[in-house]
Amino acid sequence: MQYRHDPLYASRRSPVFARNVVSTSQPLASQAGLSMLAKGGNAVDAAIAAAALLVVVEPTGNGLGSDAFAILWDGKELHGLNASGRSPAAWTPDRFAGNDAMPLRGWESVTVPGAVAAWRDLSARFGKLPFEALIEPAIGYAENGFLVSPIIAELWAMGGEILHKQPGFAEHFMPGGHTPAAGTLFRSDDLARSLRLIAETKGEAFYRGELAARIAAFAKEHGGAMTEDDLAAHASDWCGTIHQRFGEVDLHEIPPNGQGIAALMALGILQHLGIERFEPDSVEALHLQIEAMKLAFRDMWTFVADREHMREIEETHLLDQSYLADRAKLVDPDRAQDFKAGAPKHGGTICLSACDENGMMVSFIQSNYSGFGSGVVVPGTGISLQNRGHGFSLAKGHPNEVAGGKRPFHTIIPGFVMKDGQPLMSFGVMGGPIQAQGHVQMVLRTQLWGQDPQTAVDAPRWRAMEGLEVAIEAAAGDDVLSALEAKGHRVVRETGDAVAFGFGGAQLVHRVAGGYVAGSDPRKDGQAVGF
């Protein structure tokens, strides 16, 4: 494939070409991953080392209490891993009666964390290096400290304003009573010790040992439902992938409970709308993408839940080509609309990519969800806990209705593109609701319009919101934004800090003859490195 590296967009970064590549949202994490490849490890080893270090150096987006997902090509076969955790067994709809929505912060938003299990399971099945070696960089930076970068410092300050009263947050994340400024050395002996325990026990301490006991005791102290039994019951699932054909390639996503299916649905709708007729930054192409994404989201919010609880409407119904063709017919090329959910059955947050010279490719994502997540940090451990419980619904009878031992709807999704049965691109886009939308934009830019990964990452993004609202980076240009408004879109122009916060960060690694080409996102501290 001949790439277009268009000097049209703000970053002006060059893509990275190499036989071994690691692309993450933080330079130290990219270096940690690459160091594993230099030691003879493979792409899985690199991904785990980078993910473990991101817990330390990017705590604003993930922690030891995160959930995780992965898609990987092992050289012969594609695999999908769902390591998201389930709710405490004691959670019932009655527990949250009287609430308008599931709690966003505190212990009542915490489900069992799965990231540590993801590291363990990936290493055990596919890794080459000893598990302990993969955690060494994270232990070192936790123990000796790292210099906080400007973007992370700003996000940290925002988190501190919101979460400083949550149990354990200020004691861990606000030393001296304030969040660390850019350039400040931050270190944590507590986090280093937890990482060392995880390394020594291959994660067992987190689910059945000392760390599990501390998590459960702190939950009990603050009225939370999490128990040692809940933690011990956690298990990851090798769930495979679901996919959607677009042109000559297939986009693969993790099956529900995640939002990846929305990206597949939107691509399917766009294929019926003939988007290939238009240029990548044209008003026509943007309008069709936004409308297709809105249609997909409307169905996603209505039908998607823990796969085991999608009884009547399954993913096959949502991906049925005749159904997607019918949904495409609802799109008016001249007018924005606020769509309703369809009837698909008649009657009824960090991402990284690591790829090695032997052909192994990994797309990995882990997240605490909303910034620092729940805001809860277990004393003496440095374990910050996600708030994935907020993803449940309180609507009676909804497939995503809260219940005990159930996975909530998830926003984080790894992405993977295949062509002719062979791996082509490992990628992800961070940032809550932007993720499925970002997947669609990255696939179109690289596979339809031939942009290299860095150009695709640098290009201005859009994000469909409620109703007719759509947020778009101002770099798209006044003429384009005004033309979208003329079609009825309520355009929110985002500039400055809002760009980094609202459009997340993307990491892309694309296979080429003899190696890979990678792009990393300037909206965060993204860096792709290789050799």
Short mmCIF file of C-alpha atoms in Angstrom, two decimals, residues 14-387:
data_model
loop_
_atom_site.label_atom_id
_atom_site.label_comp_id
_atom_site.label_asym_id
_atom_site.label_seq_id
_atom_site.Cartn_x
_atom_site.Cartn_y
_atom_site.Cartn_z
CA SER A 14 6.91 11.71 10.96
CA PRO A 15 5.72 8.11 11.20
CA VAL A 16 8.11 5.60 12.75
CA PHE A 17 9.31 2.74 10.52
CA ALA A 18 10.98 -0.28 12.19
CA ARG A 19 11.01 -4.06 12.45
CA ASN A 20 10.02 -3.89 16.13
CA VAL A 21 7.67 -1.16 17.35
CA VAL A 22 5.99 -0.03 20.58
CA SER A 23 3.54 2.86 20.54
CA THR A 24 2.05 4.18 23.80
CA SER A 25 0.70 7.37 25.32
CA GLN A 26 3.85 8.03 27.40
CA PRO A 27 7.52 7.96 26.25
CA LEU A 28 8.82 6.09 29.31
CA ALA A 29 6.28 3.32 28.74
CA SER A 30 7.25 3.03 25.07
CA GLN A 31 10.89 2.71 26.11
CA ALA A 32 10.04 0.07 28.71
CA GLY A 33 8.24 -1.99 26.10
CA LEU A 34 11.07 -1.64 23.61
CA SER A 35 13.59 -2.71 26.26
CA MET A 36 11.78 -6.05 26.55
CA LEU A 37 12.07 -6.59 22.82
CA ALA A 38 15.78 -5.75 23.02
CA LYS A 39 16.17 -8.42 25.72
CA GLY A 40 14.74 -11.08 23.43
CA GLY A 41 11.13 -10.76 24.49
CA ASN A 42 8.18 -10.62 22.14
CA ALA A 43 5.35 -8.17 21.53
CA VAL A 44 3.29 -9.52 24.44
CA ASP A 45 6.21 -9.00 26.82
CA ALA A 46 6.58 -5.46 25.50
CA ALA A 47 2.88 -4.71 25.90
CA ILE A 48 2.79 -5.96 29.50
CA ALA A 49 5.90 -4.00 30.51
CA ALA A 50 4.47 -0.83 28.96
CA ALA A 51 1.06 -1.37 30.55
CA ALA A 52 2.55 -1.95 34.01
CA LEU A 53 4.66 1.19 33.76
CA LEU A 54 1.70 3.28 32.58
CA VAL A 55 0.06 2.50 35.93
CA VAL A 56 2.93 4.46 37.49
CA VAL A 57 3.58 7.29 35.02
CA GLU A 58 0.02 7.93 33.78
CA PRO A 59 -2.14 7.40 36.88
CA THR A 60 -4.70 9.87 35.52
CA GLY A 61 -5.94 7.20 33.13
CA ASN A 62 -5.18 3.85 34.66
CA GLY A 63 -3.97 2.06 37.77
CA LEU A 64 -3.56 -1.33 39.38
CA GLY A 65 -7.33 -1.26 39.84
CA SER A 66 -8.03 -1.00 36.10
CA ASP A 67 -9.81 -3.31 33.71
CA ALA A 68 -8.23 -4.43 30.43
CA PHE A 69 -8.85 -5.98 27.01
CA ALA A 70 -6.49 -7.19 24.28
CA ILE A 71 -6.51 -8.43 20.71
CA LEU A 72 -3.36 -10.16 19.48
CA TRP A 73 -2.01 -12.02 16.48
CA ASP A 74 0.32 -14.77 17.68
CA GLY A 75 1.83 -15.41 14.26
CA LYS A 76 -0.86 -17.88 13.19
CA GLU A 77 -4.14 -16.92 14.82
CA LEU A 78 -6.07 -13.92 16.15
CA HIS A 79 -7.07 -13.95 19.84
CA GLY A 80 -9.32 -11.72 21.94
CA LEU A 81 -9.03 -11.33 25.71
CA ASN A 82 -11.74 -9.85 27.92
CA ALA A 83 -10.24 -9.18 31.35
CA SER A 84 -12.93 -6.80 32.54
CA GLY A 85 -14.19 -7.50 36.04
CA ARG A 86 -17.63 -8.30 37.33
CA SER A 87 -19.71 -6.56 39.96
CA PRO A 88 -19.65 -7.57 43.64
CA ALA A 89 -22.02 -10.47 44.31
CA ALA A 90 -24.00 -8.32 46.78
CA TRP A 91 -25.02 -5.75 44.15
CA THR A 92 -28.72 -5.82 43.30
CA PRO A 93 -31.08 -3.26 41.75
CA ASP A 94 -32.53 -2.66 45.23
CA ARG A 95 -29.12 -1.57 46.51
CA PHE A 96 -29.27 1.42 44.15
CA ALA A 97 -33.00 2.13 44.42
CA GLY A 98 -33.73 5.85 44.47
CA ASN A 99 -30.72 6.74 42.31
CA ASP A 100 -31.21 8.32 38.91
CA ALA A 101 -28.05 6.64 37.66
CA MET A 102 -25.30 4.39 38.96
CA PRO A 103 -22.81 6.20 41.21
CA LEU A 104 -19.86 7.74 39.40
CA ARG A 105 -17.42 7.86 42.34
CA GLY A 106 -16.62 6.02 45.53
CA TRP A 107 -16.90 2.35 46.48
CA GLU A 108 -20.38 1.97 44.98
CA SER A 109 -18.88 2.45 41.51
CA VAL A 110 -16.10 -0.17 41.87
CA THR A 111 -16.23 -3.56 40.15
CA VAL A 112 -13.51 -6.23 40.37
CA PRO A 113 -10.36 -4.97 38.57
CA GLY A 114 -9.08 -7.17 35.76
CA ALA A 115 -5.88 -5.54 34.47
CA VAL A 116 -3.46 -7.51 36.65
CA ALA A 117 -5.14 -10.74 35.55
CA ALA A 118 -4.75 -9.63 31.92
CA TRP A 119 -0.99 -9.21 32.38
CA ARG A 120 -0.76 -12.62 34.04
CA ASP A 121 -2.87 -14.44 31.47
CA LEU A 122 -1.18 -12.88 28.44
CA SER A 123 2.26 -13.65 29.86
CA ALA A 124 1.41 -17.23 30.75
CA ARG A 125 0.02 -18.05 27.32
CA PHE A 126 2.18 -16.01 24.94
CA GLY A 127 5.11 -14.36 26.76
CA LYS A 128 8.78 -15.33 26.46
CA LEU A 129 10.43 -13.45 29.33
CA PRO A 130 9.83 -14.20 33.03
CA PHE A 131 6.77 -12.33 34.34
CA GLU A 132 8.86 -10.69 37.07
CA ALA A 133 11.13 -9.10 34.45
CA LEU A 134 8.16 -7.39 32.80
CA ILE A 135 7.20 -5.55 35.99
CA GLU A 136 10.75 -4.39 36.82
CA PRO A 137 10.55 -1.03 34.97
CA ALA A 138 7.31 -0.15 36.76
CA ILE A 139 8.80 -1.06 40.16
CA GLY A 140 11.86 1.05 39.41
CA TYR A 141 9.92 4.18 38.47
CA ALA A 142 7.52 3.80 41.39
CA GLU A 143 10.43 3.41 43.81
CA ASN A 144 12.80 6.02 42.36
CA GLY A 145 10.22 8.39 40.94
CA PHE A 146 9.47 9.97 37.56
CA LEU A 147 9.11 13.56 36.41
CA VAL A 148 5.46 14.41 35.80
CA SER A 149 4.77 15.71 32.29
CA PRO A 150 2.69 18.86 31.62
CA ILE A 151 -0.38 17.10 30.20
CA ILE A 152 -0.48 14.56 33.02
CA ALA A 153 0.06 17.33 35.60
CA GLU A 154 -2.97 19.20 34.26
CA LEU A 155 -5.17 16.10 34.29
CA TRP A 156 -3.88 15.28 37.79
CA ALA A 157 -4.88 18.74 39.03
CA MET A 158 -8.36 18.36 37.55
CA GLY A 159 -8.71 14.97 39.23
CA GLY A 160 -7.56 16.36 42.56
CA GLU A 161 -10.23 19.06 42.53
CA ILE A 162 -12.96 16.47 42.05
CA LEU A 163 -11.67 13.49 44.04
CA HIS A 164 -9.68 14.83 46.99
CA LYS A 165 -12.37 13.71 49.47
CA GLN A 166 -12.60 10.14 48.17
CA PRO A 167 -11.14 7.49 50.51
CA GLY A 168 -7.36 7.34 50.24
CA PHE A 169 -7.05 9.67 47.24
CA ALA A 170 -5.37 12.70 48.81
CA GLU A 171 -3.00 10.61 50.91
CA HIS A 172 -1.60 8.93 47.81
CA PHE A 173 -2.03 11.38 44.94
CA MET A 174 -1.69 14.73 46.74
CA PRO A 175 1.55 14.63 48.73
CA GLY A 176 1.93 17.79 50.78
CA GLY A 177 -1.75 18.58 50.18
CA HIS A 178 -1.57 19.29 46.44
CA THR A 179 -1.20 17.47 43.15
CA PRO A 180 2.29 17.45 41.59
CA ALA A 181 3.14 20.21 39.12
CA ALA A 182 4.82 19.54 35.79
CA GLY A 183 8.44 18.59 36.30
CA THR A 184 7.84 17.38 39.87
CA LEU A 185 9.38 14.06 40.90
CA PHE A 186 6.63 11.72 42.04
CA ARG A 187 7.35 8.40 43.72
CA SER A 188 5.42 5.84 45.73
CA ASP A 189 6.92 3.14 47.92
CA ASP A 190 3.41 1.74 48.44
CA LEU A 191 2.85 1.27 44.72
CA ALA A 192 6.35 -0.18 44.29
CA ARG A 193 5.66 -2.76 46.99
CA SER A 194 2.34 -3.76 45.43
CA LEU A 195 3.97 -4.14 42.03
CA ARG A 196 6.69 -6.28 43.58
CA LEU A 197 4.08 -8.52 45.22
CA ILE A 198 2.29 -8.86 41.91
CA ALA A 199 5.54 -9.72 40.15
CA GLU A 200 6.60 -12.28 42.75
CA THR A 201 3.22 -14.04 42.87
CA LYS A 202 2.27 -13.61 39.18
CA GLY A 203 -0.74 -11.58 40.26
CA GLU A 204 -1.97 -14.04 42.89
CA ALA A 205 -1.50 -11.52 45.72
CA PHE A 206 -3.97 -9.21 44.02
CA TYR A 207 -6.80 -11.73 43.83
CA ARG A 208 -6.21 -14.18 46.65
CA GLY A 209 -3.41 -12.79 48.82
CA GLU A 210 -2.36 -9.79 50.84
CA LEU A 211 -3.53 -7.15 48.36
CA ALA A 212 -6.95 -8.77 47.99
CA ALA A 213 -7.35 -8.76 51.77
CA ARG A 214 -6.46 -5.05 51.94
CA ILE A 215 -8.88 -4.14 49.15
CA ALA A 216 -11.75 -6.05 50.79
CA ALA A 217 -11.03 -4.66 54.26
CA PHE A 218 -11.02 -1.07 52.96
CA ALA A 219 -14.28 -1.69 51.12
CA LYS A 220 -15.90 -2.98 54.31
CA GLU A 221 -14.60 0.02 56.27
CA HIS A 222 -16.38 2.39 53.87
CA GLY A 223 -19.57 0.44 53.28
CA GLY A 224 -18.51 -1.08 49.97
CA ALA A 225 -19.68 -4.50 48.85
CA MET A 226 -16.40 -5.86 47.46
CA THR A 227 -15.20 -9.01 49.27
CA GLU A 228 -12.22 -11.34 49.04
CA ASP A 229 -14.55 -13.90 47.46
CA ASP A 230 -15.46 -11.41 44.72
CA LEU A 231 -11.78 -10.87 43.95
CA ALA A 232 -10.94 -14.57 44.06
CA ALA A 233 -13.78 -15.35 41.64
CA HIS A 234 -12.37 -13.13 38.89
CA ALA A 235 -11.51 -14.85 35.62
CA SER A 236 -10.54 -13.48 32.23
CA ASP A 237 -12.17 -14.87 29.09
CA TRP A 238 -10.47 -15.77 25.81
CA CYS A 239 -13.48 -14.50 23.92
CA GLY A 240 -12.27 -14.27 20.33
CA THR A 241 -13.33 -11.30 18.19
CA ILE A 242 -16.26 -10.08 16.14
CA HIS A 243 -15.64 -8.35 12.83
CA GLN A 244 -17.02 -6.26 9.99
CA ARG A 245 -15.87 -6.28 6.38
CA PHE A 246 -15.07 -2.89 4.83
CA GLY A 247 -13.66 -2.92 1.33
CA GLU A 248 -10.76 -5.36 1.33
CA VAL A 249 -10.17 -5.40 5.09
CA ASP A 250 -11.91 -6.61 8.23
CA LEU A 251 -12.09 -4.59 11.45
CA HIS A 252 -11.99 -6.86 14.50
CA GLU A 253 -13.31 -5.89 17.93
CA ILE A 254 -13.87 -7.59 21.29
CA PRO A 255 -17.46 -8.86 21.63
CA PRO A 256 -19.82 -7.15 24.10
CA ASN A 257 -19.71 -6.03 26.97
CA GLY A 258 -17.71 -3.35 25.11
CA GLN A 259 -18.64 -0.68 22.57
CA GLY A 260 -16.52 -2.12 19.76
CA ILE A 261 -19.65 -3.44 18.08
CA ALA A 262 -20.73 0.17 17.47
CA ALA A 263 -17.64 0.75 15.32
CA LEU A 264 -18.47 -2.39 13.31
CA MET A 265 -22.07 -1.30 12.83
CA ALA A 266 -21.06 2.20 11.72
CA LEU A 267 -18.58 0.82 9.17
CA GLY A 268 -21.25 -1.52 7.84
CA ILE A 269 -23.70 1.37 7.47
CA LEU A 270 -21.06 3.51 5.75
CA GLN A 271 -20.34 0.78 3.23
CA HIS A 272 -24.00 1.00 2.18
CA LEU A 273 -23.75 4.81 1.94
CA GLY A 274 -20.87 4.89 -0.57
CA ILE A 275 -18.51 6.99 1.53
CA GLU A 276 -15.63 6.09 -0.82
CA ARG A 277 -16.94 8.80 -3.20
CA PHE A 278 -15.72 11.57 -0.92
CA GLU A 279 -12.41 13.01 0.26
CA PRO A 280 -11.39 12.42 3.92
CA ASP A 281 -11.90 15.97 5.22
CA SER A 282 -14.94 16.85 3.12
CA VAL A 283 -18.26 17.92 4.59
CA GLU A 284 -19.97 14.99 2.84
CA ALA A 285 -17.64 12.38 4.36
CA LEU A 286 -17.88 13.87 7.85
CA HIS A 287 -21.68 14.08 7.69
CA LEU A 288 -22.08 10.44 6.68
CA GLN A 289 -19.67 9.25 9.39
CA ILE A 290 -21.44 11.23 12.10
CA GLU A 291 -24.89 9.99 11.07
CA ALA A 292 -23.73 6.35 10.82
CA MET A 293 -22.14 6.59 14.25
CA LYS A 294 -25.30 8.06 15.77
CA LEU A 295 -27.34 5.17 14.39
CA ALA A 296 -24.89 2.64 15.78
CA PHE A 297 -24.76 4.31 19.18
CA ARG A 298 -28.53 4.42 19.49
CA ASP A 299 -28.70 0.64 19.10
CA MET A 300 -25.66 0.10 21.29
CA TRP A 301 -27.15 1.94 24.25
CA THR A 302 -30.39 0.03 23.83
CA PHE A 303 -29.17 -3.52 23.33
CA VAL A 304 -25.51 -4.03 24.35
CA ALA A 305 -24.52 -5.51 27.70
CA ASP A 306 -22.53 -8.38 29.20
CA ARG A 307 -22.58 -10.98 26.43
CA GLU A 308 -24.11 -13.56 28.77
CA HIS A 309 -27.10 -11.27 29.37
CA MET A 310 -27.89 -10.31 25.75
CA ARG A 311 -30.67 -12.87 25.53
CA GLU A 312 -33.02 -11.53 22.85
CA ILE A 313 -30.78 -9.26 20.77
CA GLU A 314 -27.37 -10.76 20.07
CA GLU A 315 -24.37 -9.29 18.23
CA THR A 316 -25.26 -11.27 15.09
CA HIS A 317 -28.57 -9.42 14.89
CA LEU A 318 -26.86 -6.04 15.17
CA LEU A 319 -24.29 -6.93 12.50
CA ASP A 320 -26.70 -8.48 10.03
CA GLN A 321 -26.03 -6.87 6.63
CA SER A 322 -29.69 -6.51 5.68
CA TYR A 323 -30.35 -4.72 8.97
CA LEU A 324 -27.37 -2.38 8.46
CA ALA A 325 -28.58 -1.65 4.92
CA ASP A 326 -32.00 -0.73 6.30
CA ARG A 327 -30.41 1.55 8.88
CA ALA A 328 -28.32 3.22 6.15
CA LYS A 329 -31.51 4.12 4.30
CA LEU A 330 -32.45 6.40 7.21
CA VAL A 331 -29.47 8.70 6.56
CA ASP A 332 -30.34 11.92 4.74
CA PRO A 333 -27.24 13.25 2.92
CA ASP A 334 -28.45 16.81 3.42
CA ARG A 335 -29.80 16.82 6.96
CA ALA A 336 -28.62 15.80 10.45
CA GLN A 337 -31.09 13.70 12.45
CA ASP A 338 -31.68 12.47 15.98
CA PHE A 339 -32.28 8.76 15.38
CA LYS A 340 -34.20 6.23 17.43
CA ALA A 341 -33.17 2.66 18.18
CA GLY A 342 -33.92 0.11 15.50
CA ALA A 343 -35.39 -3.40 15.61
CA PRO A 344 -32.40 -5.62 14.81
CA LYS A 345 -34.41 -8.80 15.32
CA HIS A 346 -37.84 -9.14 13.81
CA GLY A 347 -40.09 -9.69 16.79
CA GLY A 348 -38.06 -8.80 18.97
CA THR A 349 -9.85 4.92 28.08
CA ILE A 350 -4.62 3.85 28.00
CA CYS A 351 -4.15 2.05 24.75
CA LEU A 352 -0.93 0.75 23.29
CA SER A 353 0.32 -1.38 20.43
CA ALA A 354 3.41 -3.59 20.33
CA CYS A 355 4.62 -5.54 17.30
CA ASP A 356 7.75 -7.64 16.82
CA GLU A 357 9.89 -8.80 13.91
CA ASN A 358 8.48 -12.33 14.15
CA GLY A 359 5.01 -11.08 13.27
CA MET A 360 3.36 -10.98 16.70
CA MET A 361 1.08 -7.94 17.01
CA VAL A 362 -0.76 -6.78 20.16
CA SER A 363 -3.45 -4.17 20.72
CA PHE A 364 -3.90 -3.64 24.48
CA ILE A 365 -6.03 -1.22 26.46
CA GLN A 366 -6.53 -0.68 30.19
CA SER A 367 -8.37 2.03 32.03
CA ASN A 368 -9.75 3.33 35.30
CA TYR A 369 -12.62 4.80 33.23
CA SER A 370 -13.39 8.37 34.32
CA GLY A 371 -9.99 9.92 34.92
CA PHE A 372 -8.70 8.42 38.16
CA GLY A 373 -11.80 6.23 38.22
CA SER A 374 -13.69 5.93 41.49
CA GLY A 375 -11.16 8.10 43.31
CA VAL A 376 -10.69 5.32 45.87
CA VAL A 377 -7.08 4.41 46.68
CA VAL A 378 -6.43 1.51 49.06
CA PRO A 379 -4.10 2.77 51.85
CA GLY A 380 -0.58 1.36 51.89
CA THR A 381 -0.91 -0.14 48.40
CA GLY A 382 -1.10 2.64 45.79
CA ILE A 383 -4.00 0.71 44.23
CA SER A 384 -6.38 3.20 42.60
CA LEU A 385 -9.69 1.60 41.67
CA GLN A 386 -11.79 2.00 38.54
CA ASN A 387 -15.42 3.12 38.49
#
